[in-house]
Short mmCIF file of C-alpha atoms in Angstrom, two decimals:
data_model
loop_
_atom_site.label_atom_id
_atom_site.label_comp_id
_atom_site.label_asym_id
_atom_site.label_seq_id
_atom_site.Cartn_x
_atom_site.Cartn_y
_atom_site.Cartn_z
CA UNK A 440 0.25 0.21 0.07
CA UNK A 441 1.43 3.41 -1.10
CA UNK A 442 1.81 6.31 1.90
CA UNK A 443 0.16 9.40 1.05
CA UNK A 444 3.13 11.84 0.61
CA UNK A 445 0.83 14.83 2.00
CA UNK A 446 -2.39 15.89 2.77
CA UNK A 447 -4.68 15.92 0.24
CA UNK A 448 -4.67 18.69 -2.33
CA UNK A 449 -7.85 20.92 -2.41
CA UNK A 450 -9.96 20.94 -5.32
CA UNK A 451 -9.54 23.93 -7.65
CA UNK A 452 -12.46 26.27 -7.51
CA UNK A 453 -14.80 26.32 -10.69
CA UNK A 454 -13.79 30.04 -11.60
CA UNK A 455 -10.20 28.42 -12.40
CA UNK A 456 -9.77 28.85 -16.03
CA UNK A 457 -8.30 25.38 -16.25
CA UNK A 458 -11.38 23.56 -14.88
CA UNK A 459 -13.10 25.50 -17.67
CA UNK A 460 -11.05 24.51 -20.45
CA UNK A 461 -11.58 20.84 -19.58
CA UNK A 462 -15.35 21.14 -19.38
CA UNK A 463 -15.73 23.84 -22.01
CA UNK A 464 -17.36 22.29 -25.61
CA UNK A 465 -15.58 25.08 -27.24
CA UNK A 466 -12.81 23.56 -29.25
CA UNK A 467 -8.79 23.98 -28.52
CA UNK A 468 -9.34 25.55 -24.93
CA UNK A 469 -8.17 22.27 -23.46
CA UNK A 470 -5.15 21.88 -24.98
CA UNK A 471 -4.18 25.44 -24.27
CA UNK A 472 -4.75 25.75 -20.62
CA UNK A 473 -4.50 21.82 -19.97
CA UNK A 474 -2.02 20.35 -17.80
CA UNK A 475 0.99 19.03 -18.84
CA UNK A 476 2.45 19.15 -22.80
CA UNK A 477 5.57 21.20 -23.97
CA UNK A 478 4.97 24.41 -24.03
CA UNK A 479 5.72 25.00 -27.61
CA UNK A 480 2.63 22.31 -28.33
CA UNK A 481 0.68 24.92 -26.04
CA UNK A 482 2.36 27.77 -28.09
CA UNK A 483 0.87 26.47 -31.83
CA UNK A 484 -2.77 25.53 -29.96
CA UNK A 485 -2.79 29.26 -28.58
CA UNK A 486 -1.95 30.67 -32.57
CA UNK A 487 -4.57 28.25 -34.13
CA UNK A 488 -7.16 28.91 -31.29
CA UNK A 489 -6.66 32.73 -31.54
CA UNK A 490 -6.56 32.62 -35.57
CA UNK A 491 -9.77 31.14 -35.53
CA UNK A 492 -11.32 33.42 -33.27
CA UNK A 493 -10.18 36.35 -35.47
CA UNK A 494 -11.40 34.49 -38.46
CA UNK A 495 -14.74 33.82 -36.72
CA UNK A 496 -14.97 37.48 -35.95
CA UNK A 497 -13.88 38.67 -39.18
CA UNK A 498 -16.90 36.74 -41.11
CA UNK A 499 -19.49 37.56 -38.39
CA UNK A 500 -18.91 41.17 -38.80
CA UNK A 501 -19.10 40.94 -42.29
CA UNK A 502 -22.80 38.94 -42.14
CA UNK A 503 -23.77 41.95 -39.56
CA UNK A 504 -23.17 44.83 -41.77
CA UNK A 505 -24.51 43.11 -44.76
CA UNK A 506 -27.78 42.83 -42.67
CA UNK A 507 -27.28 46.24 -41.93
CA UNK A 508 -27.51 47.29 -45.47
CA UNK A 509 -30.97 45.71 -45.61
CA UNK A 510 -30.92 44.83 -49.35
CA UNK A 511 -34.02 43.50 -51.01
CA UNK A 512 -34.68 41.26 -53.97
CA UNK A 513 -37.97 41.46 -56.55
CA UNK A 514 -39.71 38.15 -56.98
CA UNK A 515 -41.91 37.84 -60.18
CA UNK A 516 -44.35 35.25 -59.77
CA UNK A 517 -47.64 34.48 -61.97
CA UNK A 518 -50.88 32.76 -60.33
CA UNK A 519 -54.00 31.67 -60.95
CA UNK A 520 -57.53 32.50 -59.97
CA UNK A 521 -61.24 31.21 -60.48
CA UNK A 522 -62.70 34.69 -60.07
CA UNK A 523 -61.01 38.24 -60.96
CA UNK A 524 -62.51 41.63 -59.44
CA UNK A 525 -62.87 43.50 -62.46
CA UNK A 526 -61.19 47.20 -63.05
CA UNK A 527 -62.82 50.75 -63.01
CA UNK A 528 -62.70 52.14 -65.99
CA UNK A 529 -62.78 55.82 -66.80
CA UNK A 530 -64.27 57.42 -69.69
CA UNK A 531 -63.56 60.77 -70.97
CA UNK A 532 -64.50 62.76 -74.25
CA UNK A 533 -61.47 64.68 -75.23
CA UNK A 534 -64.02 67.63 -75.80
CA UNK A 535 -64.70 69.33 -72.17
CA UNK A 536 -67.23 71.32 -72.95
CA UNK A 537 -70.43 71.23 -75.43
CA UNK A 538 -70.92 74.34 -77.80
CA UNK A 539 -74.28 74.53 -77.54
CA UNK A 540 -74.26 74.59 -73.66
CA UNK A 541 -72.52 77.82 -73.16
CA UNK A 542 -74.01 80.98 -72.43
CA UNK A 543 -72.61 84.27 -72.77
CA UNK A 544 -72.27 84.70 -69.34
CA UNK A 545 -69.83 81.54 -69.52
CA UNK A 546 -67.66 83.10 -71.59
CA UNK A 547 -67.83 86.50 -69.78
CA UNK A 548 -66.38 84.38 -66.63
CA UNK A 549 -64.01 81.19 -68.29
CA UNK A 550 -63.57 82.87 -72.13
CA UNK A 551 -60.15 84.49 -71.18
CA UNK A 552 -59.31 81.63 -68.79
CA UNK A 553 -59.91 78.39 -70.60
CA UNK A 554 -60.65 79.42 -74.18
CA UNK A 555 -58.22 82.41 -74.42
CA UNK A 556 -60.83 84.73 -75.60
CA UNK A 557 -60.75 88.70 -74.85
CA UNK A 558 -63.78 90.51 -74.35
CA UNK A 559 -64.10 92.18 -77.66
CA UNK A 560 -64.29 88.78 -79.26
CA UNK A 561 -66.88 87.06 -77.38
CA UNK A 562 -69.27 88.34 -80.07
CA UNK A 563 -67.39 86.54 -82.86
CA UNK A 564 -67.38 83.33 -81.14
CA UNK A 565 -70.88 83.39 -80.14
CA UNK A 566 -71.41 83.64 -83.84
CA UNK A 567 -68.95 80.71 -84.16
CA UNK A 568 -71.02 78.90 -82.04
CA UNK A 569 -74.39 79.32 -83.91
CA UNK A 570 -75.58 81.27 -80.96
CA UNK A 571 -77.27 84.87 -80.91
CA UNK A 572 -74.32 87.91 -79.40
CA UNK A 573 -75.35 88.61 -76.30
CA UNK A 574 -78.48 91.15 -75.48
CA UNK A 575 -78.22 94.35 -75.13
CA UNK A 576 -77.71 95.51 -71.38
CA UNK A 577 -76.27 92.03 -70.52
CA UNK A 578 -75.30 91.72 -67.03
CA UNK A 579 -73.02 88.80 -65.54
CA UNK A 580 -73.72 86.95 -62.72
CA UNK A 581 -71.86 88.41 -59.53
CA UNK A 582 -70.39 84.70 -58.91
CA UNK A 583 -69.37 82.01 -61.33
CA UNK A 584 -68.28 78.16 -60.50
CA UNK A 585 -66.34 76.25 -62.40
CA UNK A 586 -67.45 72.90 -61.39
CA UNK A 587 -71.00 74.06 -62.08
CA UNK A 588 -69.67 75.00 -65.86
CA UNK A 589 -68.07 71.22 -66.45
CA UNK A 590 -71.38 69.91 -65.03
CA UNK A 591 -73.61 71.74 -67.13
CA UNK A 592 -71.77 72.12 -70.03
CA UNK A 593 -70.25 69.18 -70.11
CA UNK A 594 -70.38 65.69 -72.43
CA UNK A 595 -73.28 63.76 -70.42
CA UNK A 596 -73.12 59.98 -70.37
CA UNK A 597 -76.32 59.62 -71.15
CA UNK A 598 -75.93 61.33 -74.76
CA UNK A 599 -72.85 59.53 -75.48
CA UNK A 600 -73.70 56.28 -74.48
CA UNK A 601 -75.78 54.21 -77.18
CA UNK A 602 -75.05 50.66 -75.48
CA UNK A 603 -73.44 49.01 -73.07
CA UNK A 604 -73.48 45.57 -72.15
CA UNK A 605 -71.27 43.75 -68.64
CA UNK A 606 -70.64 39.91 -69.56
CA UNK A 607 -73.51 39.91 -71.75
CA UNK A 608 -75.96 41.29 -69.20
CA UNK A 609 -77.25 45.12 -70.09
CA UNK A 610 -75.90 48.04 -68.14
CA UNK A 611 -76.71 51.70 -68.64
CA UNK A 612 -75.30 55.15 -67.07
CA UNK A 613 -76.58 54.25 -63.20
CA UNK A 614 -73.39 51.67 -63.46
CA UNK A 615 -71.30 54.65 -63.87
CA UNK A 616 -70.19 57.28 -61.44
CA UNK A 617 -69.15 61.13 -62.44
CA UNK A 618 -65.66 62.06 -61.21
CA UNK A 619 -64.20 65.60 -62.26
CA UNK A 620 -60.40 65.21 -64.00
CA UNK A 621 -58.16 67.69 -65.67
CA UNK A 622 -60.33 66.93 -68.97
CA UNK A 623 -63.32 68.01 -67.05
CA UNK A 624 -66.25 65.67 -66.21
CA UNK A 625 -65.91 62.39 -66.68
CA UNK A 626 -67.71 58.63 -65.75
CA UNK A 627 -66.21 55.65 -64.22
CA UNK A 628 -67.23 52.20 -64.61
CA UNK A 629 -67.71 49.52 -61.52
CA UNK A 630 -65.92 52.07 -59.28
CA UNK A 631 -66.88 51.13 -56.07
CA UNK A 632 -67.87 54.28 -54.49
CA UNK A 633 -70.56 54.40 -51.73
CA UNK A 634 -69.89 50.91 -50.99
CA UNK A 635 -71.37 49.73 -54.35
CA UNK A 636 -70.17 46.21 -54.94
CA UNK A 637 -67.37 45.17 -56.93
CA UNK A 638 -68.12 43.34 -60.51
CA UNK A 639 -66.41 40.33 -60.81
CA UNK A 640 -65.58 37.89 -64.02
CA UNK A 641 -65.18 34.33 -63.88
CA UNK A 642 -63.87 34.29 -67.27
CA UNK A 643 -61.55 35.21 -69.77
CA UNK A 644 -61.58 36.77 -73.42
CA UNK A 645 -64.21 39.05 -75.75
CA UNK A 646 -67.73 38.77 -74.41
CA UNK A 647 -67.00 38.26 -70.70
CA UNK A 648 -66.01 42.24 -70.05
CA UNK A 649 -67.62 45.52 -70.54
CA UNK A 650 -68.44 46.42 -74.07
CA UNK A 651 -69.89 49.74 -74.80
CA UNK A 652 -71.19 51.77 -77.90
CA UNK A 653 -70.53 55.54 -77.35
CA UNK A 654 -71.08 58.70 -79.39
CA UNK A 655 -68.44 61.29 -79.29
CA UNK A 656 -70.59 63.77 -80.40
CA UNK A 657 -68.21 66.13 -82.76
CA UNK A 658 -70.93 68.34 -83.68
CA UNK A 659 -70.88 69.78 -79.92
CA UNK A 660 -66.83 70.08 -80.62
CA UNK A 661 -65.83 73.72 -79.64
CA UNK A 662 -64.44 75.74 -82.56
CA UNK A 663 -60.69 76.17 -83.34
CA UNK A 664 -60.27 79.79 -81.75
CA UNK A 665 -56.88 79.98 -80.51
CA UNK A 666 -54.05 77.58 -80.21
CA UNK A 667 -53.60 77.19 -76.66
CA UNK A 668 -51.62 74.81 -74.43
CA UNK A 669 -54.52 72.50 -73.71
CA UNK A 670 -56.05 72.72 -77.16
CA UNK A 671 -57.34 69.85 -78.12
CA UNK A 672 -56.72 68.85 -81.64
CA UNK A 673 -58.02 65.07 -81.95
CA UNK A 674 -61.27 63.54 -81.45
CA UNK A 675 -62.73 60.54 -79.32
CA UNK A 676 -62.59 59.40 -75.97
CA UNK A 677 -59.90 58.79 -73.21
CA UNK A 678 -59.76 55.79 -71.38
CA UNK A 679 -57.91 54.91 -68.35
CA UNK A 680 -58.21 51.39 -66.46
CA UNK A 681 -57.39 51.71 -62.90
CA UNK A 682 -57.84 50.03 -59.63
CA UNK A 683 -60.76 50.87 -57.54
CA UNK A 684 -58.04 52.18 -54.86
CA UNK A 685 -56.78 55.19 -56.83
CA UNK A 686 -58.23 58.38 -58.61
CA UNK A 687 -58.04 58.58 -62.24
CA UNK A 688 -54.96 60.51 -64.04
CA UNK A 689 -56.55 60.41 -67.36
CA UNK A 690 -54.90 63.32 -69.11
CA UNK A 691 -51.75 61.49 -68.40
CA UNK A 692 -52.32 58.09 -68.34
CA UNK A 693 -55.07 57.46 -70.51
CA UNK A 694 -55.27 55.63 -73.95
CA UNK A 695 -57.45 56.92 -76.93
CA UNK A 696 -60.31 55.26 -78.57
CA UNK A 697 -60.95 56.84 -81.87
CA UNK A 698 -64.58 57.15 -83.76
CA UNK A 699 -64.94 54.86 -86.62
CA UNK A 700 -62.88 51.69 -85.02
CA UNK A 701 -63.87 49.00 -82.58
CA UNK A 702 -60.80 49.15 -79.87
CA UNK A 703 -60.53 45.80 -78.37
CA UNK A 704 -58.15 46.07 -74.65
CA UNK A 705 -56.93 43.07 -73.43
CA UNK A 706 -55.84 43.28 -69.66
CA UNK A 707 -53.64 41.20 -67.46
CA UNK A 708 -53.86 42.30 -63.42
CA UNK A 709 -50.61 42.54 -61.56
CA UNK A 710 -49.74 42.81 -57.92
CA UNK A 711 -47.35 44.81 -56.72
CA UNK A 712 -45.80 44.86 -52.84
CA UNK A 713 -43.17 46.69 -52.05
CA UNK A 714 -41.27 46.70 -48.15
CA UNK A 715 -41.72 49.22 -45.79
CA UNK A 716 -38.06 51.47 -44.81
CA UNK A 717 -35.44 50.59 -44.23
CA UNK A 718 -35.77 47.83 -46.70
CA UNK A 719 -37.65 50.33 -49.18
CA UNK A 720 -39.55 53.30 -49.31
CA UNK A 721 -43.07 52.65 -49.61
CA UNK A 722 -46.13 54.04 -47.78
CA UNK A 723 -49.54 52.82 -46.72
CA UNK A 724 -50.37 56.04 -44.68
CA UNK A 725 -53.66 57.94 -46.38
CA UNK A 726 -52.82 61.71 -46.69
CA UNK A 727 -54.28 64.77 -46.12
CA UNK A 728 -54.72 67.43 -49.10
CA UNK A 729 -56.11 70.06 -47.09
CA UNK A 730 -53.94 72.97 -47.08
CA UNK A 731 -51.74 73.76 -44.33
CA UNK A 732 -51.26 77.45 -43.40
CA UNK A 733 -47.69 77.08 -41.77
CA UNK A 734 -45.68 74.57 -43.10
CA UNK A 735 -42.75 72.97 -41.16
CA UNK A 736 -40.60 72.19 -44.21
CA UNK A 737 -39.99 71.89 -47.52
CA UNK A 738 -42.95 70.56 -49.34
CA UNK A 739 -42.98 67.16 -49.42
CA UNK A 740 -46.24 64.57 -48.78
CA UNK A 741 -49.00 65.90 -46.98
CA UNK A 742 -49.63 64.80 -43.61
CA UNK A 743 -51.31 61.75 -42.65
CA UNK A 744 -55.15 62.60 -42.48
CA UNK A 745 -56.72 62.43 -38.78
CA UNK A 746 -60.14 61.11 -40.38
CA UNK A 747 -61.02 58.49 -41.91
CA UNK A 748 -59.77 58.47 -46.20
CA UNK A 749 -59.42 56.54 -49.02
CA UNK A 750 -56.36 54.16 -49.34
CA UNK A 751 -52.91 55.54 -49.92
CA UNK A 752 -52.16 55.62 -53.68
CA UNK A 753 -49.24 57.43 -55.71
CA UNK A 754 -51.73 59.15 -57.76
CA UNK A 755 -53.80 60.06 -54.93
CA UNK A 756 -50.77 61.74 -53.04
CA UNK A 757 -49.58 63.22 -56.29
CA UNK A 758 -53.07 64.78 -56.50
CA UNK A 759 -52.88 65.77 -52.85
CA UNK A 760 -49.52 67.29 -53.52
CA UNK A 761 -50.58 69.39 -55.96
CA UNK A 762 -54.13 70.68 -54.23
CA UNK A 763 -51.95 71.28 -51.16
CA UNK A 764 -49.56 73.49 -53.31
CA UNK A 765 -51.96 75.31 -55.34
CA UNK A 766 -54.24 76.08 -52.26
CA UNK A 767 -51.16 77.43 -50.53
CA UNK A 768 -50.19 79.75 -53.57
CA UNK A 769 -53.61 80.52 -54.78
CA UNK A 770 -56.00 80.11 -52.00
CA UNK A 771 -58.42 77.73 -53.73
CA UNK A 772 -57.80 74.55 -55.78
CA UNK A 773 -58.42 73.07 -59.14
CA UNK A 774 -61.82 71.56 -59.69
CA UNK A 775 -60.10 67.94 -60.19
CA UNK A 776 -58.48 68.52 -56.94
CA UNK A 777 -59.36 66.83 -53.48
CA UNK A 778 -59.39 68.62 -50.31
CA UNK A 779 -61.88 71.52 -48.74
CA UNK A 780 -60.35 74.34 -50.18
CA UNK A 781 -62.90 76.54 -52.62
CA UNK A 782 -62.94 75.73 -56.21
CA UNK A 783 -60.65 78.65 -58.14
CA UNK A 784 -62.69 81.13 -60.04
CA UNK A 785 -61.60 81.39 -63.65
CA UNK A 786 -59.53 84.42 -63.05
CA UNK A 787 -57.37 82.31 -60.65
CA UNK A 788 -57.22 79.54 -63.09
CA UNK A 789 -55.93 81.71 -65.51
CA UNK A 790 -53.60 84.11 -63.02
CA UNK A 791 -52.49 81.39 -60.05
CA UNK A 792 -53.85 78.12 -60.76
CA UNK A 793 -52.44 77.12 -64.28
CA UNK A 794 -48.98 78.86 -63.77
CA UNK A 795 -48.37 77.39 -60.02
CA UNK A 796 -49.40 73.80 -61.30
CA UNK A 797 -46.98 73.97 -64.20
CA UNK A 798 -44.22 75.18 -61.98
CA UNK A 799 -44.77 72.52 -59.52
CA UNK A 800 -44.49 69.82 -62.35
CA UNK A 801 -41.52 71.28 -63.92
CA UNK A 802 -39.43 71.61 -60.47
CA UNK A 803 -40.62 67.95 -59.68
CA UNK A 804 -41.80 69.55 -55.76
CA UNK A 805 -44.02 66.48 -54.91
CA UNK A 806 -42.34 63.57 -53.38
CA UNK A 807 -44.63 60.61 -53.09
CA UNK A 808 -43.50 57.16 -51.97
CA UNK A 809 -44.53 53.97 -53.94
CA UNK A 810 -47.62 52.27 -52.27
CA UNK A 811 -46.78 49.52 -50.06
CA UNK A 812 -49.53 47.28 -52.21
CA UNK A 813 -51.28 47.96 -55.30
CA UNK A 814 -52.48 46.54 -58.20
CA UNK A 815 -51.92 48.14 -61.90
CA UNK A 816 -53.39 46.27 -65.42
CA UNK A 817 -51.08 45.63 -68.74
CA UNK A 818 -53.01 46.37 -71.57
CA UNK A 819 -52.67 45.11 -75.42
CA UNK A 820 -54.93 47.01 -77.63
CA UNK A 821 -55.91 46.19 -81.38
CA UNK A 822 -58.65 47.83 -83.69
CA UNK A 823 -60.86 46.87 -86.52
CA UNK A 824 -62.84 49.53 -88.57
CA UNK A 825 -66.34 49.66 -87.60
CA UNK A 826 -69.17 50.01 -88.62
CA UNK A 827 -69.39 48.39 -92.01
CA UNK A 828 -71.91 49.53 -94.60
CA UNK A 829 -74.43 47.02 -93.05
CA UNK A 830 -74.21 47.89 -89.66
CA UNK A 831 -73.91 51.66 -90.60
CA UNK A 832 -77.24 51.44 -92.39
CA UNK A 833 -78.57 49.61 -89.09
CA UNK A 834 -77.24 52.01 -86.47
CA UNK A 835 -78.58 54.94 -88.49
CA UNK A 836 -81.93 53.42 -88.53
CA UNK A 837 -81.56 52.70 -84.93
CA UNK A 838 -80.53 55.95 -83.58
CA UNK A 839 -82.07 57.89 -86.10
CA UNK A 840 -78.89 59.57 -87.50
CA UNK A 841 -77.27 59.76 -90.87
CA UNK A 842 -74.44 56.90 -91.92
CA UNK A 843 -71.86 59.59 -92.19
CA UNK A 844 -72.74 60.82 -88.56
CA UNK A 845 -72.28 57.02 -87.71
CA UNK A 846 -69.11 56.43 -89.57
CA UNK A 847 -67.99 59.99 -88.04
CA UNK A 848 -68.64 59.78 -84.20
CA UNK A 849 -69.87 55.93 -83.13
CA UNK A 850 -66.94 53.79 -81.42
CA UNK A 851 -67.01 50.53 -79.47
CA UNK A 852 -64.88 49.95 -77.09
CA UNK A 853 -64.53 46.31 -75.62
CA UNK A 854 -62.40 45.64 -72.15
CA UNK A 855 -61.45 42.11 -70.86
CA UNK A 856 -59.19 39.81 -68.91
CA UNK A 857 -56.65 37.93 -71.51
CA UNK A 858 -56.92 34.80 -68.94
CA UNK A 859 -57.45 34.57 -65.51
CA UNK A 860 -54.21 34.54 -64.27
CA UNK A 861 -52.03 37.54 -62.84
CA UNK A 862 -48.78 38.55 -61.90
CA UNK A 863 -47.70 39.53 -58.69
CA UNK A 864 -43.98 41.62 -58.21
CA UNK A 865 -43.34 41.09 -54.40
CA UNK A 866 -39.64 42.55 -53.11
CA UNK A 867 -38.58 40.52 -50.36
CA UNK A 868 -35.91 40.57 -47.70
CA UNK A 869 -32.79 39.47 -49.37
CA UNK A 870 -31.44 38.61 -45.83
CA UNK A 871 -33.53 37.87 -42.95
CA UNK A 872 -32.64 37.76 -39.25
CA UNK A 873 -32.92 34.03 -39.07
CA UNK A 874 -30.61 33.72 -41.96
CA UNK A 875 -28.17 36.03 -40.09
CA UNK A 876 -28.22 33.92 -36.73
CA UNK A 877 -27.97 30.45 -38.86
CA UNK A 878 -25.11 31.99 -40.64
CA UNK A 879 -23.44 33.09 -37.17
CA UNK A 880 -23.74 29.62 -35.85
CA UNK A 881 -22.45 28.02 -39.32
CA UNK A 882 -19.17 29.82 -38.56
CA UNK A 883 -18.59 29.08 -35.17
CA UNK A 884 -19.26 25.63 -35.63
CA UNK A 885 -16.69 25.56 -38.66
CA UNK A 886 -14.11 27.86 -36.66
CA UNK A 887 -14.39 27.14 -33.26
CA UNK A 888 -16.78 24.44 -32.77
CA UNK A 889 -19.17 26.12 -30.67
CA UNK A 890 -22.59 26.65 -30.11
CA UNK A 891 -25.56 28.91 -28.98
CA UNK A 892 -24.85 26.34 -25.32
CA UNK A 893 -20.96 27.25 -25.37
CA UNK A 894 -21.50 30.94 -25.16
CA UNK A 895 -23.79 29.74 -21.96
CA UNK A 896 -20.99 28.20 -20.77
CA UNK A 897 -18.84 31.04 -21.28
CA UNK A 898 -21.49 33.32 -19.15
CA UNK A 899 -21.64 30.65 -16.31
CA UNK A 900 -18.10 30.86 -16.41
CA UNK A 901 -17.45 34.77 -15.93
CA UNK A 902 -20.56 34.78 -13.47
CA UNK A 903 -18.09 32.14 -11.09
CA UNK A 904 -15.34 34.10 -11.85
CA UNK A 905 -17.35 37.24 -10.55
CA UNK A 906 -18.72 35.49 -7.26
CA UNK A 907 -15.19 34.19 -6.32
CA UNK A 908 -13.14 36.85 -7.23
CA UNK A 909 -15.12 40.17 -6.64
CA UNK A 910 -17.73 38.67 -4.10
CA UNK A 911 -15.46 36.06 -2.59
CA UNK A 912 -12.50 39.37 -1.74
CA UNK A 913 -15.93 41.06 0.04
CA UNK A 914 -17.04 38.18 1.95
CA UNK A 915 -13.27 37.16 3.40
CA UNK A 916 -12.76 40.78 4.34
CA UNK A 917 -15.89 40.70 5.99
CA UNK A 918 -15.36 37.71 7.66
CA UNK A 919 -11.53 38.60 9.13
CA UNK A 920 -12.83 41.68 10.65
CA UNK A 921 -15.84 39.76 12.52
CA UNK A 922 -12.89 36.68 13.47
CA UNK A 923 -10.59 39.38 14.99
CA UNK A 924 -13.44 41.26 16.87
CA UNK A 925 -14.01 37.73 18.21
CA UNK A 926 -10.44 36.97 19.67
CA UNK A 927 -10.23 40.34 21.26
CA UNK A 928 -12.87 39.60 23.14
CA UNK A 929 -11.93 36.40 24.49
CA UNK A 930 -8.18 36.75 24.87
CA UNK A 931 -6.99 35.66 28.56
CA UNK A 932 -4.62 38.77 29.21
CA UNK A 933 -6.90 41.14 28.28
CA UNK A 934 -9.76 39.80 30.35
CA UNK A 935 -7.18 39.87 33.68
CA UNK A 936 -6.47 43.27 33.06
CA UNK A 937 -9.72 44.46 32.48
CA UNK A 938 -10.48 42.92 35.66
CA UNK A 939 -7.57 44.46 37.45
CA UNK A 940 -8.94 47.95 36.21
CA UNK A 941 -12.15 47.34 38.23
CA UNK A 942 -10.18 46.39 41.92
CA UNK A 943 -11.01 48.56 44.70
CA UNK A 944 -8.25 50.62 45.88
CA UNK A 945 -7.37 48.80 49.15
CA UNK A 946 -6.93 46.00 47.57
CA UNK A 947 -4.36 47.11 45.47
CA UNK A 948 -0.53 46.48 46.73
CA UNK A 949 0.76 49.85 48.29
CA UNK A 950 3.88 50.88 46.76
CA UNK A 951 6.24 53.10 49.15
CA UNK A 952 7.18 55.46 46.83
CA UNK A 953 3.56 56.21 46.71
CA UNK A 954 2.72 56.32 51.11
CA UNK A 955 2.25 60.25 51.75
CA UNK A 956 1.75 61.25 48.44
CA UNK A 957 -1.32 62.91 47.02
CA UNK A 958 -3.40 60.65 44.63
CA UNK A 959 -2.96 61.91 40.73
CA UNK A 960 -6.04 62.28 38.62
CA UNK A 961 -3.98 61.20 35.74
CA UNK A 962 -3.31 57.58 34.76
CA UNK A 963 -0.40 55.46 37.10
CA UNK A 964 2.42 54.79 35.05
CA UNK A 965 2.60 51.42 36.01
CA UNK A 966 -0.87 50.15 34.95
CA UNK A 967 -1.54 50.02 31.22
CA UNK A 968 -4.84 51.40 29.96
CA UNK A 969 -7.21 49.61 27.55
CA UNK A 970 -6.19 51.32 24.60
CA UNK A 971 -2.85 50.24 24.95
CA UNK A 972 -3.46 46.86 26.12
CA UNK A 973 -5.94 46.56 22.41
CA UNK A 974 -2.32 47.79 20.63
CA UNK A 975 0.06 44.81 22.59
CA UNK A 976 -2.38 42.38 21.78
CA UNK A 977 -2.41 42.68 18.28
CA UNK A 978 1.02 43.38 18.08
CA UNK A 979 2.32 40.54 20.39
CA UNK A 980 -0.59 38.17 20.06
CA UNK A 981 0.18 35.04 22.40
#
């Protein structure tokens, strides 16, 4: 039996780095801090571990930096549906005002601004319209409303719409909603206004959409008097196909349909999804077009509306921004603009509204982000001549018109879905948080063989170090103070000296040098006091 060489060694504390290195799941620590082994081998393992840690930190920093750049990617996908919502279709006659509805009062107020007429030319223009001149003593009205002018003198759908069918079922003006645009009074089919149910279609192809037969009423077109910026030279109908969530911007985004032709419009639905900041710049907050008297900064998107408002759209944002700009400059708005400001008078149109709007469009003062979700419709157009000779005779008899009138004024519009499939264009995050964590975990496993539990082991070791090294220091200091106080109280020599201090004077031995002498009030030189005993005890313990 082997005799023990000495007392059994105490176990090292948990805060010892060697204990942690032996039990940690991180590779290489056991070779760096483990006992034994030549120094060269331990140095090589130390260099390998440090190199692996440096490479890991470099890779992790690159992944974190890439995640912080918030990249996105665009995915295009084609999907199928059993039924699609039919889009909104807005129709406008290219001619804004009918010549038979204009009066001398209209020319007095709106002639200079809308038609470019001077007051001296009113009589000649009325003769060109086939109207009698203003009677003697004519007095214009004290006020004038441009919106009422377009509502009264614009082309009515009841006069233009000769036939209407949707999926083979008859429709009429009651299925259209009146809307004002920059082209005047227009009409929207399937607008969904006032909670109306949206129309859908279960099939694609011709005959499964909207078919309208329209009369452009060329005999009501205004005479060409002077070449102006907005003077129309063409004849026909302007058409825009859009979603119900966005207002029409037909003067810029509409396409034309000419009389004497049947225009086929094949549509394909596209759903667009964009990401909000910081991955993208989309917005889904509705905007308030009303005038703000004291803007806080440069012109930008209007503030969110505090009350109920239509869904956010790019065109709606542009119209709201234009309305706010014109209201700020002129104190009014144009009739096609949203908001609560009063409609500009014809003179305000000429002097302020048109110049302000043109200046704003030239400098692109409105900054409108893309909507986070929107719908648009790709279109393919084809045309054939109509009517045929036989059809012209039939239509002339049916509508009590001449064949020449039918050929010059009538057009047909056929709008349908090409198929029930639709495209989705979606922005997606190129790098998710889960991918970042996966990359970091893969790099940790590759370079140092660590995982999430390894991080917990390191945190647990740091807690042990804090408990043993920091808290243990204060605990040991407090324990030594308590132990010193206890030893001081139980020391036997200190107890004897304390007892002698409280003896009566007749029990003390009489010193010959003190006989006959007066008793001093100070301490006796041969009797130490308590303080000196306490110091002596600490300096010379027994």
